[in-house]
PDB file of C-alpha atoms and ligand atoms in Angstrom:
ATOM      1  CA  MET A 163     136.705 -43.011 123.400  1.00  0.00           C
ATOM      2  CA  SER A 164     134.065 -40.333 122.924  1.00  0.00           C
ATOM      3  CA  ASP A 165     132.074 -38.782 125.730  1.00  0.00           C
ATOM      4  CA  TYR A 166     128.795 -40.412 126.610  1.00  0.00           C
ATOM      5  CA  GLN A 167     125.773 -38.869 128.329  1.00  0.00           C
ATOM      6  CA  ASN A 168     123.897 -42.007 129.344  1.00  0.00           C
ATOM      7  CA  LEU A 169     126.715 -44.385 130.115  1.00  0.00           C
ATOM      8  CA  THR A 170     130.253 -44.318 131.399  1.00  0.00           C
ATOM      9  CA  PHE A 171     133.197 -46.322 130.182  1.00  0.00           C
ATOM     10  CA  GLU A 172     136.489 -46.974 131.907  1.00  0.00           C
ATOM     11  CA  ASN A 173     139.350 -49.248 130.894  1.00  0.00           C
ATOM     12  CA  GLN A 174     140.704 -50.674 134.162  1.00  0.00           C
ATOM     13  CA  ASP A 175     143.893 -52.539 133.247  1.00  0.00           C
ATOM     14  CA  GLY A 176     142.343 -54.201 130.218  1.00  0.00           C
ATOM     15  CA  ILE A 177     138.876 -54.710 131.690  1.00  0.00           C
ATOM     16  CA  GLY A 178     136.338 -52.343 130.163  1.00  0.00           C
ATOM     17  CA  ILE A 179     133.686 -51.288 132.666  1.00  0.00           C
ATOM     18  CA  VAL A 180     130.471 -50.101 131.000  1.00  0.00           C
ATOM     19  CA  THR A 181     127.968 -48.485 133.370  1.00  0.00           C
ATOM     20  CA  ILE A 182     124.489 -47.631 132.131  1.00  0.00           C
ATOM     21  CA  ASN A 183     124.014 -44.254 133.760  1.00  0.00           C
ATOM     22  CA  ARG A 184     120.442 -42.966 134.007  1.00  0.00           C
ATOM     23  CA  PRO A 185     119.823 -43.747 137.675  1.00  0.00           C
ATOM     24  CA  LYS A 186     116.833 -41.369 137.937  1.00  0.00           C
ATOM     25  CA  ALA A 187     114.976 -43.560 135.403  1.00  0.00           C
ATOM     26  CA  LEU A 188     116.467 -46.733 136.907  1.00  0.00           C
ATOM     27  CA  ASN A 189     118.825 -46.859 133.901  1.00  0.00           C
ATOM     28  CA  ALA A 190     115.941 -47.494 131.469  1.00  0.00           C
ATOM     29  CA  LEU A 191     117.115 -47.785 127.875  1.00  0.00           C
ATOM     30  CA  ASN A 192     115.953 -44.920 125.673  1.00  0.00           C
ATOM     31  CA  ALA A 193     117.121 -44.236 122.117  1.00  0.00           C
ATOM     32  CA  ASP A 194     120.090 -42.121 123.203  1.00  0.00           C
ATOM     33  CA  THR A 195     121.327 -44.811 125.578  1.00  0.00           C
ATOM     34  CA  MET A 196     120.953 -47.514 122.928  1.00  0.00           C
ATOM     35  CA  GLY A 197     122.779 -45.292 120.429  1.00  0.00           C
ATOM     36  CA  GLU A 198     125.662 -44.829 122.844  1.00  0.00           C
ATOM     37  CA  LEU A 199     125.807 -48.564 123.595  1.00  0.00           C
ATOM     38  CA  ASP A 200     125.849 -49.220 119.849  1.00  0.00           C
ATOM     39  CA  THR A 201     128.752 -46.802 119.303  1.00  0.00           C
ATOM     40  CA  LEU A 202     130.652 -48.185 122.275  1.00  0.00           C
ATOM     41  CA  MET A 203     130.255 -51.817 121.143  1.00  0.00           C
ATOM     42  CA  ASP A 204     131.610 -50.929 117.685  1.00  0.00           C
ATOM     43  CA  ALA A 205     134.602 -49.268 119.332  1.00  0.00           C
ATOM     44  CA  LEU A 206     135.223 -52.148 121.762  1.00  0.00           C
ATOM     45  CA  ALA A 207     135.126 -54.744 118.987  1.00  0.00           C
ATOM     46  CA  LYS A 208     138.180 -53.007 117.490  1.00  0.00           C
ATOM     47  CA  ASP A 209     139.979 -52.136 120.721  1.00  0.00           C
ATOM     48  CA  ALA A 210     142.722 -54.658 121.485  1.00  0.00           C
ATOM     49  CA  SER A 211     143.504 -52.890 124.770  1.00  0.00           C
ATOM     50  CA  VAL A 212     140.158 -54.071 126.185  1.00  0.00           C
ATOM     51  CA  LYS A 213     140.419 -57.791 126.892  1.00  0.00           C
ATOM     52  CA  ALA A 214     137.158 -58.316 128.778  1.00  0.00           C
ATOM     53  CA  VAL A 215     134.030 -56.253 129.385  1.00  0.00           C
ATOM     54  CA  ILE A 216     131.799 -55.843 132.431  1.00  0.00           C
ATOM     55  CA  ILE A 217     128.378 -54.223 132.042  1.00  0.00           C
ATOM     56  CA  THR A 218     126.601 -52.848 135.115  1.00  0.00           C
ATOM     57  CA  GLY A 219     124.089 -50.174 136.134  1.00  0.00           C
ATOM     58  CA  ALA A 220     124.643 -46.903 137.991  1.00  0.00           C
ATOM     59  CA  GLY A 221     123.277 -46.520 141.517  1.00  0.00           C
ATOM     60  CA  ASP A 222     122.344 -49.199 143.981  1.00  0.00           C
ATOM     61  CA  LYS A 223     118.803 -49.871 142.809  1.00  0.00           C
ATOM     62  CA  ALA A 224     118.806 -50.976 139.189  1.00  0.00           C
ATOM     63  CA  PHE A 225     120.915 -52.723 136.611  1.00  0.00           C
ATOM     64  CA  VAL A 226     118.441 -51.646 133.907  1.00  0.00           C
ATOM     65  CA  ALA A 227     114.677 -51.465 134.602  1.00  0.00           C
ATOM     66  CA  GLY A 228     113.832 -52.068 130.961  1.00  0.00           C
ATOM     67  CA  ALA A 229     113.393 -50.240 127.736  1.00  0.00           C
ATOM     68  CA  ASP A 230     112.118 -46.727 128.451  1.00  0.00           C
ATOM     69  CA  ILE A 231     108.337 -47.022 128.678  1.00  0.00           C
ATOM     70  CA  ALA A 232     107.797 -43.265 128.279  1.00  0.00           C
ATOM     71  CA  TYR A 233     109.828 -43.356 125.069  1.00  0.00           C
ATOM     72  CA  MET A 234     107.935 -46.368 123.681  1.00  0.00           C
ATOM     73  CA  GLN A 235     104.382 -45.501 124.711  1.00  0.00           C
ATOM     74  CA  PRO A 236     103.474 -43.278 121.692  1.00  0.00           C
ATOM     75  CA  MET A 237     105.229 -45.416 119.051  1.00  0.00           C
ATOM     76  CA  THR A 238     103.478 -46.546 115.900  1.00  0.00           C
ATOM     77  CA  ALA A 239     103.705 -50.175 114.768  1.00  0.00           C
ATOM     78  CA  VAL A 240     106.357 -49.260 112.219  1.00  0.00           C
ATOM     79  CA  GLU A 241     108.387 -47.374 114.829  1.00  0.00           C
ATOM     80  CA  GLY A 242     107.978 -50.277 117.276  1.00  0.00           C
ATOM     81  CA  ARG A 243     109.353 -52.742 114.769  1.00  0.00           C
ATOM     82  CA  ALA A 244     112.294 -50.461 113.963  1.00  0.00           C
ATOM     83  CA  TRP A 245     113.006 -49.999 117.685  1.00  0.00           C
ATOM     84  CA  ALA A 246     112.957 -53.756 118.271  1.00  0.00           C
ATOM     85  CA  LYS A 247     115.247 -54.393 115.289  1.00  0.00           C
ATOM     86  CA  TYR A 248     117.655 -51.699 116.435  1.00  0.00           C
ATOM     87  CA  GLY A 249     117.755 -53.017 120.001  1.00  0.00           C
ATOM     88  CA  GLN A 250     118.250 -56.552 118.727  1.00  0.00           C
ATOM     89  CA  ALA A 251     121.155 -55.418 116.519  1.00  0.00           C
ATOM     90  CA  VAL A 252     122.838 -53.676 119.472  1.00  0.00           C
ATOM     91  CA  PHE A 253     122.381 -56.694 121.760  1.00  0.00           C
ATOM     92  CA  ASN A 254     123.667 -59.003 119.006  1.00  0.00           C
ATOM     93  CA  LYS A 255     126.815 -56.853 118.910  1.00  0.00           C
ATOM     94  CA  ILE A 256     127.242 -57.406 122.655  1.00  0.00           C
ATOM     95  CA  GLU A 257     126.673 -61.143 122.297  1.00  0.00           C
ATOM     96  CA  ASN A 258     129.183 -61.356 119.448  1.00  0.00           C
ATOM     97  CA  LEU A 259     131.915 -59.082 120.842  1.00  0.00           C
ATOM     98  CA  PRO A 260     135.249 -60.888 120.545  1.00  0.00           C
ATOM     99  CA  GLN A 261     135.893 -60.216 124.231  1.00  0.00           C
ATOM    100  CA  PRO A 262     134.112 -62.080 127.031  1.00  0.00           C
ATOM    101  CA  VAL A 263     131.305 -59.952 128.505  1.00  0.00           C
ATOM    102  CA  ILE A 264     130.097 -60.237 132.098  1.00  0.00           C
ATOM    103  CA  ALA A 265     126.882 -58.636 133.352  1.00  0.00           C
ATOM    104  CA  ALA A 266     127.266 -57.435 136.941  1.00  0.00           C
ATOM    105  CA  VAL A 267     123.591 -57.227 137.874  1.00  0.00           C
ATOM    106  CA  ASN A 268     123.317 -54.811 140.789  1.00  0.00           C
ATOM    107  CA  GLY A 269     119.532 -54.467 141.069  1.00  0.00           C
ATOM    108  CA  PHE A 270     116.410 -54.603 138.888  1.00  0.00           C
ATOM    109  CA  ALA A 271     117.036 -56.346 135.550  1.00  0.00           C
ATOM    110  CA  LEU A 272     113.596 -56.129 133.983  1.00  0.00           C
ATOM    111  CA  GLY A 273     112.415 -56.296 130.391  1.00  0.00           C
ATOM    112  CA  GLY A 274     115.173 -54.863 128.216  1.00  0.00           C
ATOM    113  CA  GLY A 275     117.439 -54.990 131.294  1.00  0.00           C
ATOM    114  CA  CYS A 276     117.037 -58.751 131.630  1.00  0.00           C
ATOM    115  CA  GLU A 277     117.532 -58.979 127.864  1.00  0.00           C
ATOM    116  CA  LEU A 278     120.741 -56.937 128.140  1.00  0.00           C
ATOM    117  CA  ALA A 279     122.033 -59.257 130.879  1.00  0.00           C
ATOM    118  CA  MET A 280     121.162 -62.280 128.740  1.00  0.00           C
ATOM    119  CA  ALA A 281     123.092 -60.874 125.766  1.00  0.00           C
ATOM    120  CA  CYS A 282     126.210 -61.016 127.974  1.00  0.00           C
ATOM    121  CA  ASP A 283     128.213 -64.233 128.217  1.00  0.00           C
ATOM    122  CA  ILE A 284     128.042 -64.589 132.000  1.00  0.00           C
ATOM    123  CA  ARG A 285     125.777 -63.051 134.643  1.00  0.00           C
ATOM    124  CA  ILE A 286     126.860 -62.358 138.229  1.00  0.00           C
ATOM    125  CA  ALA A 287     124.104 -60.954 140.440  1.00  0.00           C
ATOM    126  CA  ALA A 288     123.965 -59.096 143.726  1.00  0.00           C
ATOM    127  CA  ASP A 289     121.756 -61.072 146.105  1.00  0.00           C
ATOM    128  CA  LYS A 290     119.192 -58.244 146.034  1.00  0.00           C
ATOM    129  CA  ALA A 291     118.878 -58.250 142.221  1.00  0.00           C
ATOM    130  CA  LYS A 292     115.477 -58.937 140.678  1.00  0.00           C
ATOM    131  CA  PHE A 293     114.822 -60.345 137.232  1.00  0.00           C
ATOM    132  CA  GLY A 294     111.763 -60.470 135.016  1.00  0.00           C
ATOM    133  CA  GLN A 295     110.192 -59.980 131.629  1.00  0.00           C
ATOM    134  CA  PRO A 296     107.120 -57.915 132.555  1.00  0.00           C
ATOM    135  CA  GLU A 297     106.254 -56.920 128.984  1.00  0.00           C
ATOM    136  CA  SER A 298     103.025 -58.941 128.867  1.00  0.00           C
ATOM    137  CA  SER A 299     101.686 -56.582 131.538  1.00  0.00           C
ATOM    138  CA  LEU A 300     102.385 -53.684 129.133  1.00  0.00           C
ATOM    139  CA  GLY A 301     100.658 -55.264 126.133  1.00  0.00           C
ATOM    140  CA  ILE A 302     103.801 -56.296 124.270  1.00  0.00           C
ATOM    141  CA  PRO A 303     106.300 -59.161 124.152  1.00  0.00           C
ATOM    142  CA  PRO A 304     109.978 -58.571 124.851  1.00  0.00           C
ATOM    143  CA  GLY A 305     111.466 -56.940 121.759  1.00  0.00           C
ATOM    144  CA  PHE A 306     115.213 -57.157 122.281  1.00  0.00           C
ATOM    145  CA  GLY A 307     115.646 -60.929 121.953  1.00  0.00           C
ATOM    146  CA  GLY A 308     114.115 -61.899 125.309  1.00  0.00           C
ATOM    147  CA  THR A 309     111.736 -64.573 124.040  1.00  0.00           C
ATOM    148  CA  GLN A 310     114.650 -66.306 122.335  1.00  0.00           C
ATOM    149  CA  ARG A 311     117.535 -65.907 124.783  1.00  0.00           C
ATOM    150  CA  LEU A 312     115.428 -66.618 127.893  1.00  0.00           C
ATOM    151  CA  ALA A 313     114.141 -69.898 126.448  1.00  0.00           C
ATOM    152  CA  ARG A 314     117.664 -70.890 125.425  1.00  0.00           C
ATOM    153  CA  LEU A 315     119.005 -70.136 128.922  1.00  0.00           C
ATOM    154  CA  VAL A 316     116.319 -71.543 131.201  1.00  0.00           C
ATOM    155  CA  GLY A 317     114.266 -73.786 128.890  1.00  0.00           C
ATOM    156  CA  LYS A 318     110.933 -73.367 127.185  1.00  0.00           C
ATOM    157  CA  GLY A 319     108.644 -74.052 130.153  1.00  0.00           C
ATOM    158  CA  ARG A 320     110.321 -71.718 132.653  1.00  0.00           C
ATOM    159  CA  ALA A 321     110.722 -69.027 129.993  1.00  0.00           C
ATOM    160  CA  LYS A 322     107.031 -69.179 129.152  1.00  0.00           C
ATOM    161  CA  GLU A 323     106.088 -68.980 132.820  1.00  0.00           C
ATOM    162  CA  LEU A 324     108.184 -65.819 133.281  1.00  0.00           C
ATOM    163  CA  LEU A 325     106.905 -64.302 130.029  1.00  0.00           C
ATOM    164  CA  PHE A 326     103.222 -65.108 130.616  1.00  0.00           C
ATOM    165  CA  THR A 327     103.027 -64.218 134.324  1.00  0.00           C
ATOM    166  CA  ALA A 328     105.278 -61.107 134.135  1.00  0.00           C
ATOM    167  CA  ASP A 329     106.475 -62.173 137.601  1.00  0.00           C
ATOM    168  CA  MET A 330     109.687 -60.830 139.079  1.00  0.00           C
ATOM    169  CA  ILE A 331     112.058 -63.407 140.532  1.00  0.00           C
ATOM    170  CA  ASP A 332     114.816 -62.851 143.036  1.00  0.00           C
ATOM    171  CA  ALA A 333     118.491 -63.633 142.487  1.00  0.00           C
ATOM    172  CA  ALA A 334     118.267 -66.981 144.289  1.00  0.00           C
ATOM    173  CA  GLU A 335     115.490 -68.173 141.966  1.00  0.00           C
ATOM    174  CA  ALA A 336     117.358 -66.780 138.931  1.00  0.00           C
ATOM    175  CA  TYR A 337     120.383 -68.814 140.041  1.00  0.00           C
ATOM    176  CA  ARG A 338     118.272 -71.923 140.612  1.00  0.00           C
ATOM    177  CA  ILE A 339     116.871 -71.848 137.072  1.00  0.00           C
ATOM    178  CA  GLY A 340     120.221 -71.042 135.448  1.00  0.00           C
ATOM    179  CA  LEU A 341     119.545 -67.437 134.544  1.00  0.00           C
ATOM    180  CA  VAL A 342     122.534 -66.258 136.572  1.00  0.00           C
ATOM    181  CA  ASN A 343     125.897 -67.940 137.088  1.00  0.00           C
ATOM    182  CA  LYS A 344     126.704 -66.686 140.564  1.00  0.00           C
ATOM    183  CA  ILE A 345     125.248 -64.631 143.432  1.00  0.00           C
ATOM    184  CA  VAL A 346     127.294 -62.412 145.735  1.00  0.00           C
ATOM    185  CA  ALA A 347     126.718 -59.712 148.345  1.00  0.00           C
ATOM    186  CA  PRO A 348     126.058 -56.321 146.714  1.00  0.00           C
ATOM    187  CA  GLU A 349     129.308 -54.824 148.020  1.00  0.00           C
ATOM    188  CA  GLU A 350     131.261 -57.710 146.483  1.00  0.00           C
ATOM    189  CA  LEU A 351     129.642 -57.558 143.055  1.00  0.00           C
ATOM    190  CA  MET A 352     132.237 -55.600 141.098  1.00  0.00           C
ATOM    191  CA  ASP A 353     135.128 -57.444 142.768  1.00  0.00           C
ATOM    192  CA  ALA A 354     133.509 -60.771 141.871  1.00  0.00           C
ATOM    193  CA  ALA A 355     132.988 -59.666 138.264  1.00  0.00           C
ATOM    194  CA  GLN A 356     136.580 -58.420 138.065  1.00  0.00           C
ATOM    195  CA  ALA A 357     137.885 -61.667 139.583  1.00  0.00           C
ATOM    196  CA  MET A 358     135.948 -63.707 137.030  1.00  0.00           C
ATOM    197  CA  ALA A 359     137.258 -61.473 134.222  1.00  0.00           C
ATOM    198  CA  ARG A 360     140.866 -61.780 135.483  1.00  0.00           C
ATOM    199  CA  LYS A 361     140.582 -65.563 135.671  1.00  0.00           C
ATOM    200  CA  ILE A 362     139.310 -65.667 132.076  1.00  0.00           C
ATOM    201  CA  LEU A 363     142.144 -63.334 131.021  1.00  0.00           C
ATOM    202  CA  SER A 364     144.682 -65.741 132.488  1.00  0.00           C
ATOM    203  CA  ARG A 365     143.581 -68.307 129.877  1.00  0.00           C
ATOM    204  CA  SER A 366     144.443 -68.185 126.192  1.00  0.00           C
ATOM    205  CA  PRO A 367     142.581 -65.190 124.694  1.00  0.00           C
ATOM    206  CA  LEU A 368     142.253 -67.037 121.409  1.00  0.00           C
ATOM    207  CA  GLY A 369     141.038 -70.180 123.131  1.00  0.00           C
ATOM    208  CA  VAL A 370     138.363 -68.180 124.976  1.00  0.00           C
ATOM    209  CA  GLN A 371     137.349 -66.318 121.815  1.00  0.00           C
ATOM    210  CA  VAL A 372     136.942 -69.560 119.910  1.00  0.00           C
ATOM    211  CA  CYS A 373     134.942 -71.167 122.748  1.00  0.00           C
ATOM    212  CA  LYS A 374     132.600 -68.164 122.703  1.00  0.00           C
ATOM    213  CA  ALA A 375     132.126 -68.290 118.946  1.00  0.00           C
ATOM    214  CA  ALA A 376     131.572 -72.061 118.960  1.00  0.00           C
ATOM    215  CA  VAL A 377     128.929 -71.922 121.711  1.00  0.00           C
ATOM    216  CA  ASN A 378     127.155 -68.974 120.069  1.00  0.00           C
ATOM    217  CA  GLU A 379     127.251 -70.425 116.558  1.00  0.00           C
ATOM    218  CA  GLY A 380     126.453 -73.965 117.661  1.00  0.00           C
ATOM    219  CA  LEU A 381     123.402 -73.136 119.765  1.00  0.00           C
ATOM    220  CA  ASP A 382     121.799 -71.468 116.763  1.00  0.00           C
ATOM    221  CA  THR A 383     122.070 -74.596 114.666  1.00  0.00           C
ATOM    222  CA  ASP A 384     121.724 -78.400 114.928  1.00  0.00           C
ATOM    223  CA  LEU A 385     124.258 -80.558 116.787  1.00  0.00           C
ATOM    224  CA  GLU A 386     125.861 -81.943 113.643  1.00  0.00           C
ATOM    225  CA  THR A 387     126.520 -78.449 112.225  1.00  0.00           C
ATOM    226  CA  GLY A 388     127.672 -77.235 115.634  1.00  0.00           C
ATOM    227  CA  VAL A 389     130.242 -79.980 116.125  1.00  0.00           C
ATOM    228  CA  ALA A 390     131.437 -79.505 112.519  1.00  0.00           C
ATOM    229  CA  TYR A 391     132.051 -75.821 113.348  1.00  0.00           C
ATOM    230  CA  GLU A 392     133.863 -76.889 116.517  1.00  0.00           C
ATOM    231  CA  ALA A 393     136.167 -79.188 114.520  1.00  0.00           C
ATOM    232  CA  GLU A 394     137.023 -76.344 112.130  1.00  0.00           C
ATOM    233  CA  VAL A 395     137.952 -73.849 114.848  1.00  0.00           C
ATOM    234  CA  PHE A 396     139.717 -76.587 116.833  1.00  0.00           C
ATOM    235  CA  GLY A 397     141.913 -77.274 113.804  1.00  0.00           C
ATOM    236  CA  LEU A 398     142.537 -73.576 113.167  1.00  0.00           C
ATOM    237  CA  CYS A 399     143.882 -73.147 116.700  1.00  0.00           C
ATOM    238  CA  PHE A 400     146.832 -75.359 115.779  1.00  0.00           C
ATOM    239  CA  ALA A 401     148.033 -72.507 113.569  1.00  0.00           C
ATOM    240  CA  THR A 402     148.303 -70.192 116.609  1.00  0.00           C
ATOM    241  CA  ALA A 403     151.116 -69.369 118.993  1.00  0.00           C
ATOM    242  CA  ASP A 404     148.704 -69.715 121.939  1.00  0.00           C
ATOM    243  CA  GLN A 405     148.151 -73.411 121.180  1.00  0.00           C
ATOM    244  CA  LYS A 406     151.901 -74.106 120.887  1.00  0.00           C
ATOM    245  CA  GLU A 407     152.613 -72.150 124.084  1.00  0.00           C
ATOM    246  CA  GLY A 408     149.711 -73.622 126.078  1.00  0.00           C
ATOM    247  CA  MET A 409     150.683 -77.203 125.327  1.00  0.00           C
ATOM    248  CA  ALA A 410     154.433 -76.576 125.692  1.00  0.00           C
ATOM    249  CA  ALA A 411     153.830 -74.953 129.091  1.00  0.00           C
ATOM    250  CA  PHE A 412     151.841 -77.981 130.235  1.00  0.00           C
ATOM    251  CA  LEU A 413     154.561 -80.397 129.126  1.00  0.00           C
ATOM    252  CA  GLU A 414     157.301 -78.243 130.677  1.00  0.00           C
ATOM    253  CA  LYS A 415     155.285 -77.928 133.919  1.00  0.00           C
ATOM    254  CA  ARG A 416     155.281 -74.117 133.844  1.00  0.00           C
ATOM    255  CA  LYS A 417     152.702 -71.330 133.585  1.00  0.00           C
ATOM    256  CA  ALA A 418     151.733 -70.455 130.019  1.00  0.00           C
ATOM    257  CA  ASN A 419     152.593 -67.042 128.672  1.00  0.00           C
ATOM    258  CA  PHE A 420     149.807 -66.384 126.186  1.00  0.00           C
ATOM    259  CA  THR A 421     150.080 -63.634 123.583  1.00  0.00           C
ATOM    260  CA  GLY A 422     146.695 -63.995 121.934  1.00  0.00           C
ATOM    261  CA  LYS A 423     148.391 -64.699 118.621  1.00  0.00           C
TER     262      LYS A 423
HETATM  263  N1  DAK B 272     111.010 -46.895 131.627  1.00  0.00           N
HETATM  264  C1  DAK B 272     110.956 -45.587 131.964  1.00  0.00           C
HETATM  265  N2  DAK B 272     111.059 -45.135 133.223  1.00  0.00           N
HETATM  266  C2  DAK B 272     111.201 -46.039 134.199  1.00  0.00           C
HETATM  267  C3  DAK B 272     111.275 -47.437 133.924  1.00  0.00           C
HETATM  268  C4  DAK B 272     111.180 -47.851 132.555  1.00  0.00           C
HETATM  269  N3  DAK B 272     111.280 -49.129 132.183  1.00  0.00           N
HETATM  270  N4  DAK B 272     111.410 -48.074 135.089  1.00  0.00           N
HETATM  271  C5  DAK B 272     111.436 -47.131 136.050  1.00  0.00           C
HETATM  272  N5  DAK B 272     111.314 -45.912 135.511  1.00  0.00           N
HETATM  273  C6  DAK B 272     111.285 -44.619 136.212  1.00  0.00           C
HETATM  274  C7  DAK B 272     109.953 -44.419 136.918  1.00  0.00           C
HETATM  275  O1  DAK B 272     108.981 -43.934 136.034  1.00  0.00           O
HETATM  276  C8  DAK B 272     110.336 -43.394 137.977  1.00  0.00           C
HETATM  277  O2  DAK B 272     110.432 -42.121 137.371  1.00  0.00           O
HETATM  278  P1  DAK B 272     109.894 -40.795 138.123  1.00  0.00           P
HETATM  279  O3  DAK B 272     108.453 -41.059 138.423  1.00  0.00           O
HETATM  280  O4  DAK B 272     110.738 -40.690 139.363  1.00  0.00           O
HETATM  281  O5  DAK B 272     110.125 -39.699 137.139  1.00  0.00           O
HETATM  282  C9  DAK B 272     111.763 -43.803 138.347  1.00  0.00           C
HETATM  283  O6  DAK B 272     112.238 -44.610 137.256  1.00  0.00           O
HETATM  284  C10 DAK B 272     111.817 -44.642 139.606  1.00  0.00           C
HETATM  285  O7  DAK B 272     110.924 -45.732 139.449  1.00  0.00           O
HETATM  286  P2  DAK B 272     109.777 -46.073 140.527  1.00  0.00           P
HETATM  287  O8  DAK B 272     109.347 -44.851 141.269  1.00  0.00           O
HETATM  288  O9  DAK B 272     108.733 -46.859 139.825  1.00  0.00           O
HETATM  289  O10 DAK B 272     110.598 -47.002 141.531  1.00  0.00           O
HETATM  290  P3  DAK B 272     110.042 -48.174 142.431  1.00  0.00           P
HETATM  291  O11 DAK B 272     111.137 -48.545 143.346  1.00  0.00           O
HETATM  292  O12 DAK B 272     108.718 -47.815 143.031  1.00  0.00           O
HETATM  293  O13 DAK B 272     109.770 -49.396 141.435  1.00  0.00           O
HETATM  294  C11 DAK B 272     110.297 -50.855 139.590  1.00  0.00           C
HETATM  295  C12 DAK B 272     110.841 -49.984 140.742  1.00  0.00           C
HETATM  296  C13 DAK B 272     111.511 -51.344 138.765  1.00  0.00           C
HETATM  297  C14 DAK B 272     109.585 -52.084 140.168  1.00  0.00           C
HETATM  298  C15 DAK B 272     109.325 -50.025 138.733  1.00  0.00           C
HETATM  299  O14 DAK B 272     109.973 -48.811 138.393  1.00  0.00           O
HETATM  300  C16 DAK B 272     108.881 -50.711 137.498  1.00  0.00           C
HETATM  301  O15 DAK B 272     108.037 -51.614 137.523  1.00  0.00           O
HETATM  302  N6  DAK B 272     109.441 -50.287 136.352  1.00  0.00           N
HETATM  303  C17 DAK B 272     109.062 -50.782 135.046  1.00  0.00           C
HETATM  304  C18 DAK B 272     109.633 -52.160 134.857  1.00  0.00           C
HETATM  305  C19 DAK B 272     109.212 -52.701 133.524  1.00  0.00           C
HETATM  306  O16 DAK B 272     108.039 -52.902 133.238  1.00  0.00           O
HETATM  307  N7  DAK B 272     110.212 -52.940 132.707  1.00  0.00           N
HETATM  308  C20 DAK B 272     110.002 -53.463 131.393  1.00  0.00           C
HETATM  309  C21 DAK B 272     109.962 -52.295 130.475  1.00  0.00           C
HETATM  310  S1  DAK B 272     109.347 -52.794 128.910  1.00  0.00           S
HETATM  311  C22 DAK B 272     109.942 -53.908 121.965  1.00  0.00           C
HETATM  312  C23 DAK B 272     111.120 -53.308 122.289  1.00  0.00           C
HETATM  313  C24 DAK B 272     111.589 -53.399 123.552  1.00  0.00           C
HETATM  314  C25 DAK B 272     110.877 -54.059 124.517  1.00  0.00           C
HETATM  315  C26 DAK B 272     109.703 -54.651 124.165  1.00  0.00           C
HETATM  316  C27 DAK B 272     109.227 -54.592 122.906  1.00  0.00           C
HETATM  317  N8  DAK B 272     109.423 -53.759 120.693  1.00  0.00           N
HETATM  318  C28 DAK B 272     109.712 -52.570 119.956  1.00  0.00           C
HETATM  319  C29 DAK B 272     108.482 -54.714 120.197  1.00  0.00           C
HETATM  320  C30 DAK B 272     111.290 -54.025 125.865  1.00  0.00           C
HETATM  321  C31 DAK B 272     110.370 -53.648 126.749  1.00  0.00           C
HETATM  322  C32 DAK B 272     110.680 -53.342 128.103  1.00  0.00           C
HETATM  323  O17 DAK B 272     111.782 -53.431 128.566  1.00  0.00           O
END
């Protein structure tokens, strides 16, 4: 994969580790960083050697402290709308990657950083991580999907409280309201994310992929349409080797050997 200036990428035995790497600006997302994330997501979507993805931030202080305020401050309305649409498109790519994506939140996840974490499938946080959508204190709403994904994750009332007050919450509160899946000590964060990724990889890759698509598709529609989609992909799985192997392994009381086919 090409060289990046604002992020690093490493394929560790099938787990792709993406590190947003602008620690001096607390990994704030400027146009170059978003462009690199965009390019990387396109590449990962086609890369069968990467089975799961972990996104984290460089340094011990921040996951991502938001979209870059210095970059956004002089924008016109037209530029602001284009920036929001671009960011949303990049985060949609993350949300819809075929691979499972885990955010390993190592510090501040504010504004666009919280939105980035929410575009991932699962969030594991260091106990010192802080979350928030402080945009209302800057005279804007979140622009990278935050109003929508936060309300879907934690409910309308809690989302509005976070959006209106611009308050930061700690990892324990984020866990309590369902914004993060798990909290660990900072030094255990990457191991915990890797362990979660390895557990997911031990399951049927196709099964996981279909679960992801069904949850994502279904939550954007009504229950009837969502369960109809589920029935379709459920049926399709019976044309796969993973389904035959998974059920045969159960009946033969052995470990399944999934091929993702
Ligand atoms: N952007 C740019 N630089 C940032 C930054 C950010 N979001 N966050 C931190 N930095 C920079 C600081 O300016 C400082 O740079 P130097 O002064 O050293 O050059 C360096 O990182 C270290 O930060 P601090 O000195 O402030 O560190 P502290 O420990 O004192 O404080 C902090 C840490 C995270 C509490 C603080 O830095 C902070 O409050 N940062 C801003 C957090 C924030 O408000 N984030 C939300 C950003 S707004 C939209 C599109 C997108 C969005 C919205 C709309 N549309 C187009 C509609 C998204 C918006 C956002 O994400």
